[in-house]
Coordinates of C-alpha atoms (C1' of nucleotides) in Angstrom, one line a residue:
Chain V
M282 CA -1.8 -36.3 2.2
Y283 CA -0.2 -33.0 2.6
N284 CA -2.7 -30.3 3.5
L285 CA -1.1 -26.9 2.6
L286 CA -4.3 -24.8 3.2
A287 CA -4.9 -26.3 6.7
L288 CA -1.2 -25.6 7.5
K289 CA -1.9 -22.0 6.6
L290 CA -5.2 -21.4 8.3
Q291 CA -3.9 -23.0 11.6
R292 CA -1.7 -20.0 11.8
F293 CA -4.9 -17.9 12.4
A294 CA -7.3 -20.2 14.3
A295 CA -7.3 -23.5 16.1
L296 CA -8.8 -25.9 13.8
S297 CA -10.6 -29.2 14.7
Q298 CA -9.9 -32.3 12.9
G299 CA -13.2 -31.9 11.0
D300 CA -12.2 -28.5 9.9
V301 CA -8.7 -29.8 8.7
D302 CA -10.5 -32.6 6.7
A303 CA -12.9 -30.3 5.2
V304 CA -10.3 -28.0 4.1
G305 CA -8.2 -30.7 2.8
Q306 CA -11.1 -32.0 0.7
I307 CA -12.0 -28.8 -0.8
S308 CA -8.7 -27.9 -1.8
R309 CA -8.1 -31.1 -3.6
Q310 CA -11.2 -31.2 -5.8
S311 CA -10.1 -29.4 -8.7
I312 CA -6.3 -29.0 -9.4
R313 CA -5.2 -26.8 -12.5
T314 CA -1.9 -25.6 -13.8
T315 CA -0.8 -22.7 -15.8
R316 CA 2.2 -22.1 -17.8
A317 CA 4.7 -19.4 -16.8
R318 CA 4.0 -15.8 -17.8
R319 CA 0.4 -16.4 -18.4
D320 CA -2.5 -14.6 -16.7
I321 CA -4.5 -16.5 -14.3
I322 CA -7.3 -13.9 -14.1
R323 CA -7.6 -10.6 -15.7
E324 CA -8.8 -7.3 -14.5
G325 CA -12.5 -7.0 -15.5
D326 CA -13.1 -10.8 -15.3
T327 CA -15.7 -12.2 -13.1
P328 CA -14.1 -14.6 -10.6
H329 CA -15.9 -17.8 -9.8
H330 CA -13.6 -19.7 -7.6
V331 CA -11.2 -19.0 -4.8
K332 CA -7.8 -20.1 -5.7
L333 CA -5.2 -21.6 -3.6
I334 CA -1.6 -21.6 -4.9
V335 CA -0.2 -25.0 -4.5
D336 CA 3.2 -24.8 -6.3
G337 CA 4.9 -22.0 -8.1
W338 CA 4.9 -18.1 -7.9
A339 CA 2.2 -15.8 -9.0
F340 CA 1.7 -12.0 -8.6
R341 CA -1.1 -9.5 -8.5
Y342 CA -0.7 -6.5 -10.8
K343 CA -2.5 -3.4 -11.9
M344 CA -1.9 -1.5 -15.1
L345 CA -2.5 2.2 -15.7
P346 CA -4.2 3.1 -18.9
D347 CA -0.8 4.2 -20.5
G348 CA 0.7 0.8 -20.0
R349 CA 2.7 1.4 -16.8
R350 CA 2.5 -1.7 -14.6
Q351 CA 2.8 -2.1 -10.8
I352 CA 3.1 -5.5 -9.2
V353 CA 1.2 -5.1 -5.9
S354 CA 2.0 -8.5 -4.3
F355 CA 3.5 -11.9 -4.8
L356 CA 1.5 -15.0 -4.3
L357 CA 3.6 -17.9 -2.9
P358 CA 2.5 -21.6 -2.3
G359 CA -0.1 -21.6 0.4
D360 CA -1.5 -18.2 -0.5
L361 CA -5.1 -17.6 -1.5
C362 CA -6.2 -15.5 -4.4
D363 CA -9.6 -14.1 -5.3
L364 CA -11.1 -14.0 -2.0
N365 CA -12.6 -11.1 -3.9
V366 CA -15.0 -13.7 -5.3
F367 CA -17.1 -12.7 -2.4
L368 CA -16.8 -9.0 -3.1
L369 CA -16.4 -8.3 -6.7
D370 CA -18.5 -8.6 -9.8
E371 CA -15.2 -7.8 -11.5
M372 CA -11.7 -8.2 -10.6
D373 CA -10.0 -4.8 -10.0
H374 CA -6.6 -6.2 -10.7
S375 CA -5.0 -9.0 -12.5
I376 CA -3.1 -12.1 -11.4
G377 CA -0.3 -13.6 -13.5
A378 CA 1.8 -16.7 -13.1
L379 CA 5.3 -16.0 -12.8
T380 CA 6.6 -19.6 -13.0
P381 CA 4.5 -22.7 -13.9
V382 CA 1.8 -22.7 -11.3
T383 CA -0.3 -25.3 -9.8
Y384 CA -3.4 -24.2 -8.0
A385 CA -6.5 -25.5 -6.5
E386 CA -9.9 -24.0 -7.5
M387 CA -12.3 -23.9 -4.7
P388 CA -16.0 -23.3 -5.8
R389 CA -17.5 -20.2 -4.2
D390 CA -20.5 -21.9 -2.8
L391 CA -18.5 -24.7 -1.2
I392 CA -16.3 -22.2 0.6
E393 CA -19.5 -20.3 1.7
R394 CA -21.0 -23.6 3.1
M395 CA -17.9 -24.6 4.8
C396 CA -17.8 -21.1 6.4
D397 CA -21.4 -21.3 7.7
H398 CA -20.8 -24.5 9.6
R399 CA -17.2 -24.0 10.5
P400 CA -16.5 -20.7 12.5
A401 CA -13.0 -21.4 12.9
I402 CA -12.4 -21.6 9.2
S403 CA -14.5 -18.5 8.6
R404 CA -12.5 -16.8 11.1
A405 CA -9.1 -17.9 9.8
L406 CA -9.9 -16.8 6.3
W407 CA -10.9 -13.3 7.6
L408 CA -7.7 -13.2 9.4
E409 CA -5.9 -14.1 6.4
S410 CA -7.3 -11.2 4.6
L411 CA -6.2 -8.9 7.5
V412 CA -2.6 -10.1 7.1
V413 CA -2.8 -9.5 3.3
A414 CA -3.7 -5.9 4.1
A415 CA -0.9 -5.7 6.5
I416 CA 1.6 -6.8 3.8
Q417 CA 0.2 -4.2 1.5
R418 CA 0.5 -1.5 4.0
E419 CA 4.3 -2.4 4.3
W420 CA 4.6 -2.2 0.6
T421 CA 3.2 1.2 0.8
V422 CA 6.0 2.2 3.2
S423 CA 8.6 0.7 1.0
L424 CA 7.4 2.5 -2.0
G425 CA 6.9 5.8 -0.1
Q426 CA 9.9 5.9 2.0
R427 CA 12.6 3.5 1.2
T428 CA 15.4 3.9 -1.0
A429 CA 16.1 1.7 -3.9
R430 CA 18.5 -0.4 -2.0
E431 CA 16.4 -0.7 1.0
R432 CA 13.3 -1.6 -1.2
I433 CA 15.2 -4.5 -2.8
A434 CA 16.5 -5.6 0.6
H435 CA 13.2 -5.3 2.1
L436 CA 11.6 -7.4 -0.6
F437 CA 14.1 -10.1 -0.4
C438 CA 13.7 -10.3 3.4
E439 CA 9.8 -10.6 3.1
I440 CA 10.0 -13.2 0.4
F441 CA 12.4 -15.2 2.3
E442 CA 10.5 -15.1 5.4
R443 CA 7.2 -16.0 3.7
L444 CA 8.8 -19.0 1.9
D445 CA 10.5 -20.0 5.2
T446 CA 7.0 -20.5 7.0
V447 CA 5.9 -22.9 4.2
D448 CA 9.2 -24.7 4.2
L449 CA 10.6 -23.4 1.0
A450 CA 13.6 -21.8 2.2
E451 CA 16.7 -23.7 3.2
D452 CA 19.1 -22.2 5.7
D453 CA 20.1 -19.0 4.0
R454 CA 18.8 -19.8 0.5
C455 CA 15.7 -19.7 -1.3
E456 CA 14.4 -19.6 -5.1
M457 CA 14.0 -16.2 -6.5
P458 CA 12.5 -16.5 -10.1
L459 CA 11.9 -12.8 -10.4
T460 CA 13.6 -11.2 -13.2
Q461 CA 15.2 -7.7 -12.9
I462 CA 12.1 -6.4 -14.8
D463 CA 9.9 -8.1 -12.3
L464 CA 11.8 -6.6 -9.3
G465 CA 11.5 -3.3 -11.0
E466 CA 7.7 -3.5 -11.4
A467 CA 7.4 -4.6 -7.8
T468 CA 9.5 -1.9 -6.3
G469 CA 8.6 1.0 -8.7
M470 CA 11.9 1.3 -10.4
T471 CA 13.5 0.6 -13.7
A472 CA 15.1 -2.5 -14.5
V473 CA 18.3 -0.6 -15.1
H474 CA 18.3 0.8 -11.7
V475 CA 17.4 -2.5 -10.2
N476 CA 20.5 -3.9 -11.8
R477 CA 22.8 -1.5 -10.4
T478 CA 21.1 -1.8 -7.0
L479 CA 21.7 -5.5 -6.9
Q480 CA 25.3 -5.0 -7.9
E481 CA 25.7 -2.8 -4.8
L482 CA 24.1 -5.3 -2.5
R483 CA 26.2 -8.0 -4.0
R484 CA 29.4 -6.0 -3.7
E485 CA 28.7 -5.4 -0.1
G486 CA 28.2 -9.2 0.5
L487 CA 24.5 -8.7 1.6
I488 CA 23.2 -11.1 -1.1
V489 CA 24.3 -13.7 -3.5
L490 CA 22.0 -14.1 -6.5
N491 CA 22.5 -16.3 -9.5
N492 CA 20.7 -19.0 -11.4
R493 CA 17.5 -17.8 -9.7
I494 CA 18.7 -18.8 -6.3
L495 CA 19.0 -16.0 -3.7
T496 CA 21.4 -16.5 -0.7
I497 CA 21.4 -14.3 2.2
P498 CA 24.8 -14.9 4.0
D499 CA 23.9 -12.7 7.0
R500 CA 20.1 -12.4 7.3
H501 CA 20.3 -9.8 10.3
A502 CA 22.6 -7.6 8.2
L503 CA 20.2 -7.6 5.3
Q504 CA 17.3 -7.0 7.7
R505 CA 19.1 -3.9 9.0
V506 CA 19.7 -2.5 5.7
A507 CA 16.1 -3.1 4.8
M508 CA 14.7 -1.8 8.1
F509 CA 12.9 -5.1 8.1
N510 CA 10.6 -5.8 11.0
P511 CA 8.8 -9.0 10.6
S512 CA 6.0 -8.2 12.9
Y513 CA 3.7 -7.1 10.0
L514 CA 3.8 -10.7 8.5
H515 CA 2.0 -12.1 11.7
H516 CA 3.7 -15.4 11.5
H517 CA 2.3 -16.4 14.8
N518 CA 0.2 -19.1 16.3
P519 CA -3.5 -18.9 16.8
K520 CA -4.9 -16.6 19.5
W521 CA -8.4 -17.8 19.3
E522 CA -10.1 -21.1 20.0
P523 CA -13.7 -21.9 19.6
T524 CA -15.4 -23.6 22.6
P525 CA -13.0 -26.4 23.1
S526 CA -14.8 -29.5 22.1
A527 CA -13.2 -31.1 19.0
A528 CA -9.6 -32.5 19.0
M529 CA -6.9 -30.6 17.2
G530 CA -5.6 -31.8 13.8
Chain X
M234 CA -30.8 8.3 15.3
Y235 CA -28.2 8.3 12.6
N236 CA -26.6 4.9 12.2
L237 CA -23.5 5.5 10.3
L238 CA -22.0 2.0 10.7
A239 CA -25.2 0.4 9.4
L240 CA -25.0 2.8 6.4
K241 CA -21.5 1.5 5.7
L242 CA -22.2 -2.2 6.2
Q243 CA -25.2 -2.1 4.0
R244 CA -23.0 -1.4 1.2
F245 CA -21.6 -4.9 1.6
A246 CA -24.4 -7.2 2.6
A247 CA -28.2 -6.8 3.0
L248 CA -28.9 -6.2 6.8
S249 CA -32.1 -7.1 8.5
Q250 CA -33.8 -4.7 10.8
G251 CA -32.4 -6.6 13.6
D252 CA -28.9 -6.3 12.2
V253 CA -29.3 -2.5 11.8
D254 CA -30.5 -2.1 15.4
A255 CA -27.7 -4.3 16.7
V256 CA -25.2 -2.4 14.9
G257 CA -26.7 1.0 15.9
Q258 CA -26.6 0.0 19.6
I259 CA -23.1 -1.3 19.6
S260 CA -21.8 1.7 18.0
R261 CA -23.3 4.1 20.5
Q262 CA -22.3 2.5 23.6
S263 CA -19.0 4.3 24.1
I264 CA -18.2 7.4 22.4
R265 CA -14.8 9.2 22.9
T266 CA -13.1 12.1 21.3
T267 CA -9.5 13.0 20.7
R268 CA -7.8 16.4 20.0
A269 CA -6.3 17.0 16.7
R270 CA -2.7 15.6 16.1
R271 CA -2.9 13.0 18.9
D272 CA -2.3 9.5 18.6
I273 CA -5.4 7.3 19.0
I274 CA -3.3 4.1 19.2
R275 CA 0.3 3.4 18.7
E276 CA 2.4 0.7 17.2
G277 CA 3.0 -1.8 19.8
D278 CA 0.1 -1.1 21.8
T279 CA -2.6 -4.0 22.3
P280 CA -5.8 -2.9 21.0
H281 CA -9.0 -3.8 23.0
H282 CA -11.8 -2.3 20.8
V283 CA -12.8 -1.9 17.4
K284 CA -13.1 1.7 16.7
L285 CA -15.6 3.5 14.3
I286 CA -14.7 7.0 13.2
V287 CA -17.8 9.0 13.8
D288 CA -16.5 12.5 13.1
G289 CA -13.2 13.9 11.9
W290 CA -10.3 12.5 10.1
A291 CA -7.6 10.1 11.3
F292 CA -4.8 8.3 9.5
R293 CA -2.7 5.2 9.7
Y294 CA 1.0 5.5 9.6
K295 CA 4.2 3.5 10.0
M296 CA 7.5 4.9 11.1
L297 CA 11.0 3.6 10.1
P298 CA 13.6 3.4 12.7
D299 CA 15.4 6.5 11.5
G300 CA 12.3 8.7 11.9
R301 CA 10.9 8.5 8.3
R302 CA 7.2 8.3 8.4
Q303 CA 4.6 7.1 5.8
I304 CA 0.9 7.7 6.1
V305 CA -0.5 4.5 4.7
S306 CA -4.3 5.4 4.6
F307 CA -6.8 8.0 5.8
L308 CA -9.7 7.1 8.2
L309 CA -12.8 9.0 7.4
P310 CA -16.1 9.1 9.1
G311 CA -17.7 5.6 8.8
D312 CA -14.3 3.8 8.5
L313 CA -13.3 1.2 11.1
C314 CA -10.0 1.0 12.7
D315 CA -8.3 -1.9 14.6
L316 CA -10.2 -4.8 13.1
N317 CA -6.8 -5.9 13.8
V318 CA -8.0 -6.5 17.4
F319 CA -8.9 -9.9 16.2
L320 CA -5.5 -10.5 14.7
L321 CA -2.9 -8.9 16.7
D322 CA -1.3 -8.8 20.1
E323 CA 0.3 -5.7 19.2
M324 CA -0.6 -3.1 16.5
D325 CA 1.9 -3.1 13.7
H326 CA 1.1 0.6 12.9
S327 CA -0.2 3.7 14.6
I328 CA -3.3 5.7 14.1
G329 CA -3.3 9.4 14.6
A330 CA -6.1 12.0 14.6
L331 CA -5.7 14.5 11.9
T332 CA -8.4 16.8 13.1
P333 CA -10.4 16.5 16.4
V334 CA -12.0 13.2 16.1
T335 CA -15.1 11.4 17.6
Y336 CA -15.1 7.8 17.6
A337 CA -17.0 4.9 19.0
E338 CA -15.3 2.1 20.8
M339 CA -16.8 -1.3 20.4
P340 CA -15.6 -3.9 22.8
R341 CA -14.2 -6.9 21.0
D342 CA -16.3 -9.5 22.7
L343 CA -19.6 -7.7 21.8
I344 CA -18.5 -7.7 18.2
E345 CA -17.6 -11.2 18.3
R346 CA -21.0 -12.1 19.8
M347 CA -22.8 -10.1 17.2
C348 CA -20.8 -11.8 14.5
D349 CA -21.8 -15.2 15.8
H350 CA -25.4 -14.6 15.7
R351 CA -25.6 -12.2 12.6
P352 CA -23.9 -13.8 9.6
A353 CA -24.7 -10.8 7.4
I354 CA -22.7 -8.5 9.8
S355 CA -20.0 -10.9 10.0
R356 CA -19.8 -11.0 6.2
A357 CA -20.0 -7.2 5.8
L358 CA -17.2 -6.8 8.1
W359 CA -15.1 -9.2 6.2
L360 CA -15.9 -7.5 2.9
E361 CA -15.0 -4.3 4.6
S362 CA -11.6 -5.4 5.1
L363 CA -11.3 -6.7 1.5
V364 CA -12.2 -3.1 0.4
V365 CA -9.5 -1.7 2.6
A366 CA -7.0 -4.1 1.0
A367 CA -8.1 -2.9 -2.4
I368 CA -7.5 0.7 -1.5
Q369 CA -4.1 -0.2 -0.2
R370 CA -3.3 -1.9 -3.5
E371 CA -4.3 1.2 -5.3
W372 CA -2.0 3.3 -3.1
T373 CA 0.8 0.7 -3.9
V374 CA 0.2 1.6 -7.6
S375 CA 0.3 5.3 -7.0
L376 CA 3.5 5.2 -5.1
G377 CA 5.1 2.9 -7.6
Q378 CA 4.1 4.4 -10.9
R379 CA 2.4 7.8 -10.7
T380 CA 4.2 11.0 -10.9
A381 CA 4.0 13.7 -8.3
R382 CA 1.1 15.3 -10.1
E383 CA -0.8 12.2 -10.6
R384 CA -0.4 11.2 -7.1
I385 CA -1.7 14.2 -5.6
A386 CA -4.6 14.2 -8.1
H387 CA -5.3 10.6 -7.4
L388 CA -5.3 11.2 -3.7
F389 CA -7.8 14.1 -4.1
C390 CA -10.0 12.0 -6.3
E391 CA -10.1 9.2 -3.8
I392 CA -10.8 11.2 -0.8
F393 CA -13.5 13.1 -2.5
E394 CA -15.1 9.9 -3.7
R395 CA -15.1 8.5 -0.2
L396 CA -16.4 11.6 1.5
D397 CA -19.1 11.7 -1.1
T398 CA -20.6 8.2 -0.2
V399 CA -20.9 9.3 3.4
D400 CA -22.4 12.7 2.3
L401 CA -19.5 14.8 3.3
A402 CA -18.9 16.2 -0.2
E403 CA -21.0 18.9 -1.5
D404 CA -21.2 19.3 -5.3
D405 CA -17.6 19.8 -6.3
R406 CA -16.2 20.6 -2.8
C407 CA -15.1 18.9 0.2
E408 CA -12.9 19.5 3.3
M409 CA -9.3 19.0 3.0
P410 CA -7.7 19.3 6.5
L411 CA -4.3 17.9 5.2
T412 CA -1.2 20.1 5.5
Q413 CA 1.2 20.0 2.6
I414 CA 3.4 18.0 5.1
D415 CA 0.6 15.5 5.4
L416 CA 0.2 15.3 1.7
G417 CA 3.9 14.6 1.4
E418 CA 3.9 11.8 4.0
A419 CA 1.0 10.2 2.2
T420 CA 2.3 10.4 -1.3
G421 CA 6.0 9.7 -0.6
M422 CA 7.4 13.2 -1.4
T423 CA 8.7 16.0 0.3
A424 CA 6.4 19.0 1.4
V425 CA 8.3 21.4 -0.9
H426 CA 7.6 19.2 -3.8
V427 CA 4.0 18.9 -2.7
N428 CA 3.8 22.7 -2.8
R429 CA 5.1 23.0 -6.3
T430 CA 2.8 20.4 -7.6
L431 CA -0.1 21.9 -5.9
Q432 CA 0.6 25.0 -7.7
E433 CA 0.8 23.3 -11.0
L434 CA -2.5 21.6 -10.4
R435 CA -3.9 25.1 -9.3
R436 CA -2.4 26.7 -12.4
E437 CA -4.1 24.4 -14.7
G438 CA -7.4 24.8 -13.0
L439 CA -7.6 21.3 -11.9
I440 CA -8.1 22.2 -8.2
V441 CA -8.9 25.1 -6.0
L442 CA -7.5 24.8 -2.5
N443 CA -7.8 27.3 0.2
N444 CA -8.9 27.4 3.8
R445 CA -8.8 23.7 4.0
I446 CA -11.5 23.5 1.4
L447 CA -10.9 21.6 -1.9
T448 CA -13.0 22.4 -4.9
I449 CA -12.6 20.3 -8.0
P450 CA -14.1 22.4 -10.9
D451 CA -14.1 19.6 -13.4
R452 CA -14.1 16.1 -11.7
H453 CA -13.5 14.2 -15.0
A454 CA -10.6 16.4 -15.9
L455 CA -8.8 15.6 -12.6
Q456 CA -9.7 11.9 -12.8
R457 CA -8.1 11.9 -16.2
V458 CA -5.0 13.4 -14.9
A459 CA -4.9 11.1 -11.9
M460 CA -5.8 8.0 -14.1
F461 CA -8.5 7.4 -11.3
N462 CA -10.7 4.5 -12.0
P463 CA -13.0 4.3 -8.9
S464 CA -13.8 0.6 -9.1
Y465 CA -11.3 -0.3 -6.6
L466 CA -13.4 1.4 -4.0
H467 CA -16.3 -0.8 -4.5
H468 CA -19.0 1.5 -3.8
H469 CA -21.8 -0.6 -4.8
N470 CA -24.7 -2.3 -3.3
P471 CA -24.9 -5.6 -1.7
K472 CA -24.6 -8.7 -3.7
W473 CA -25.3 -11.2 -1.2
E474 CA -28.5 -11.7 1.0
P475 CA -28.8 -14.5 3.6
T476 CA -31.9 -16.6 3.2
P477 CA -34.6 -13.8 3.0
S478 CA -36.7 -13.9 6.1
A479 CA -36.3 -10.6 8.1
A480 CA -37.3 -7.3 6.7
M481 CA -34.8 -4.8 5.4
G482 CA -33.7 -1.9 7.6
Chain D
dC208 C1' 23.1 -20.8 -36.5
dG209 C1' 19.7 -17.2 -35.5
dG210 C1' 16.7 -15.0 -32.5
dC211 C1' 14.9 -14.4 -28.0
dT212 C1' 15.3 -12.9 -23.3
dG213 C1' 17.6 -11.0 -19.6
dC214 C1' 21.7 -8.8 -17.6
dT215 C1' 25.2 -5.2 -17.9
dT216 C1' 27.2 -0.7 -18.8
dG217 C1' 27.7 4.4 -20.2
dA218 C1' 26.2 9.1 -20.6
dA219 C1' 22.7 12.6 -20.8
dC220 C1' 18.9 13.9 -18.5
dT221 C1' 14.6 14.7 -15.4
dT222 C1' 12.3 14.4 -11.2
dG223 C1' 12.3 15.1 -7.0
dT224 C1' 15.3 16.4 -2.7
dT225 C1' 17.9 19.3 0.5
dC226 C1' 19.0 23.3 2.6
dA227 C1' 18.0 27.8 3.7
dA228 C1' 15.4 31.8 4.0
dC229 C1' 11.2 34.5 4.5
dA230 C1' 6.2 35.8 4.8
dG231 C1' 1.6 35.2 6.8
dC232 C1' -1.3 33.8 10.4
dG233 C1' -3.1 32.7 14.9
dG234 C1' -2.5 32.0 19.6
dT235 C1' -0.3 33.1 24.0
dG236 C1' 1.5 35.5 27.6
dG237 C1' 3.6 39.7 29.5
Chain O
dC93 C1' -2.3 45.8 23.2
dC94 C1' 1.7 44.2 21.5
dA95 C1' 5.7 41.1 21.1
dC96 C1' 6.8 36.8 20.2
dC97 C1' 6.5 32.1 19.0
dG98 C1' 5.4 28.0 16.3
dC99 C1' 3.4 26.3 12.2
dT100 C1' 2.3 26.2 7.6
dG101 C1' 3.0 27.6 3.1
dT102 C1' 6.3 29.7 -0.5
dT103 C1' 10.6 30.5 -3.2
dG104 C1' 15.4 29.9 -4.8
dA105 C1' 19.5 27.3 -5.9
dA106 C1' 22.4 23.3 -5.7
dC107 C1' 22.3 18.7 -5.5
dA108 C1' 21.2 13.5 -5.6
dA109 C1' 18.5 9.7 -6.9
dG110 C1' 16.6 7.4 -10.4
dT111 C1' 15.4 7.4 -15.6
dT112 C1' 16.0 7.1 -20.4
dC113 C1' 18.1 6.0 -24.4
dA114 C1' 21.3 3.1 -26.5
dA115 C1' 24.4 -0.3 -27.3
dG116 C1' 26.6 -4.8 -26.3
dC117 C1' 27.0 -9.3 -24.2
dA118 C1' 25.7 -14.1 -22.6
dG119 C1' 23.0 -17.8 -22.4
dC120 C1' 19.3 -20.8 -24.1
dC121 C1' 16.4 -23.0 -27.3
dG122 C1' 14.5 -24.3 -31.5

DNA sequence: CGGCTGCTTGAACTTGTTCAACAGCGGTGG
DNA sequence: CCACCGCTGTTGAACAAGTTCAAGCAGCCG
């Protein structure tokens, strides 16, 4: 059986077969689904489970009192949400489903127990949150310094790259279910300006985008425009191994 | 002896006296200082220690290939940098000293050993990184949605609040060593526009700022302008206790 | 067919940028 | 002691990037 979470965590720490099995089990206990454009959890709610996105796209967002809304990150298959369970009485942001989403709910206490006995998993989860923070820093750079065109290009580069690591990109193509409104809320610009910026990128042959499929004819060209340096995604292999005793998964 | 790190970590988990002592010791082993406006570590460097800011202000920043620069966060006394030690071969961003900075260098392996034996500390460090991520999300919101005036106001609210929790704010005042250029690099605007925005805030009596001292006559008024909701800072008390056996520190 | 959502376009407008000049201040070296 | 330099803050005016408002179009689904 496909073990998405193990696949992810192995990027951060070497897991024993036992670790892999434990992770596989916990992530298969309770599978749920949401329809597109529904909230999965809302600011102010108390989270009870850690969730693993199994299929579909979701996004984190925060709203200002006057209704302005900022998407602060996208959650793709293999991503965890609500590690905040361990931190918050209340969510300080919301998570919404962009497409229909399938996710696994992993009860807090089970995760906790697993962490207690499996240092590699505990460590991998921690590193995962460090990577999430690194991505958030790069978004800060985009919004603070990049122009409209650079922001959109950068977002496309990031998403493509992230989908690629979970085998959801094909050659030079990936899904792109975001509407222009979504793109605007993620890049801090209006939908109108997103529209004109997309046209510009299309006109220059940097992207092809229709029917919710994004094609990037020349990845390096787009990366150059975006000033995209993938190092912040830390898509590398584990650096750390516990005392080597158990076999690898 | 003053134990800044223990003070910080206690916000996230209940520490035993043994935990407190361990943390105190590790954070006193190697104290270093930097002059103002020097880099503490640079993008591309390999970090070897986790650093704890003991005195002074530092900041994380990222540069784009063409020289644009974005400050992505400020590091105040009590803040940790380079938890990335556990993650990165190379830093994906730089850290610079804003003022003269005193910091403690804590060797990676000591931290690791401490975490292995002291689950409360391990947990507190993890939660600390979750809070860092939460702050970064709020910066994303600022840069994406807030206007110039709201951004500056928000930054001031955040910094004041954070200084307050480490006893570095007094009544309605705190230090503010940031130049207008720094403020610009943090808020994604030019120094010229920062200048005009500060004047506006001053004119309205929302802030007083001179000699690097910021005074906020009416905190709620400024928070209203900034749409500042402090919940993202998670300045609360520990939710989690290990099996209660050891005495509290 | 009607209504909805998302995409596109135009034109006026606003926010923030750029460029340039100057003032104040503190430190340094002759 | 004074002249000078570099850094920070301030101001003005022209400009550019992105927003707002408004209208129309295409595709989809019931």
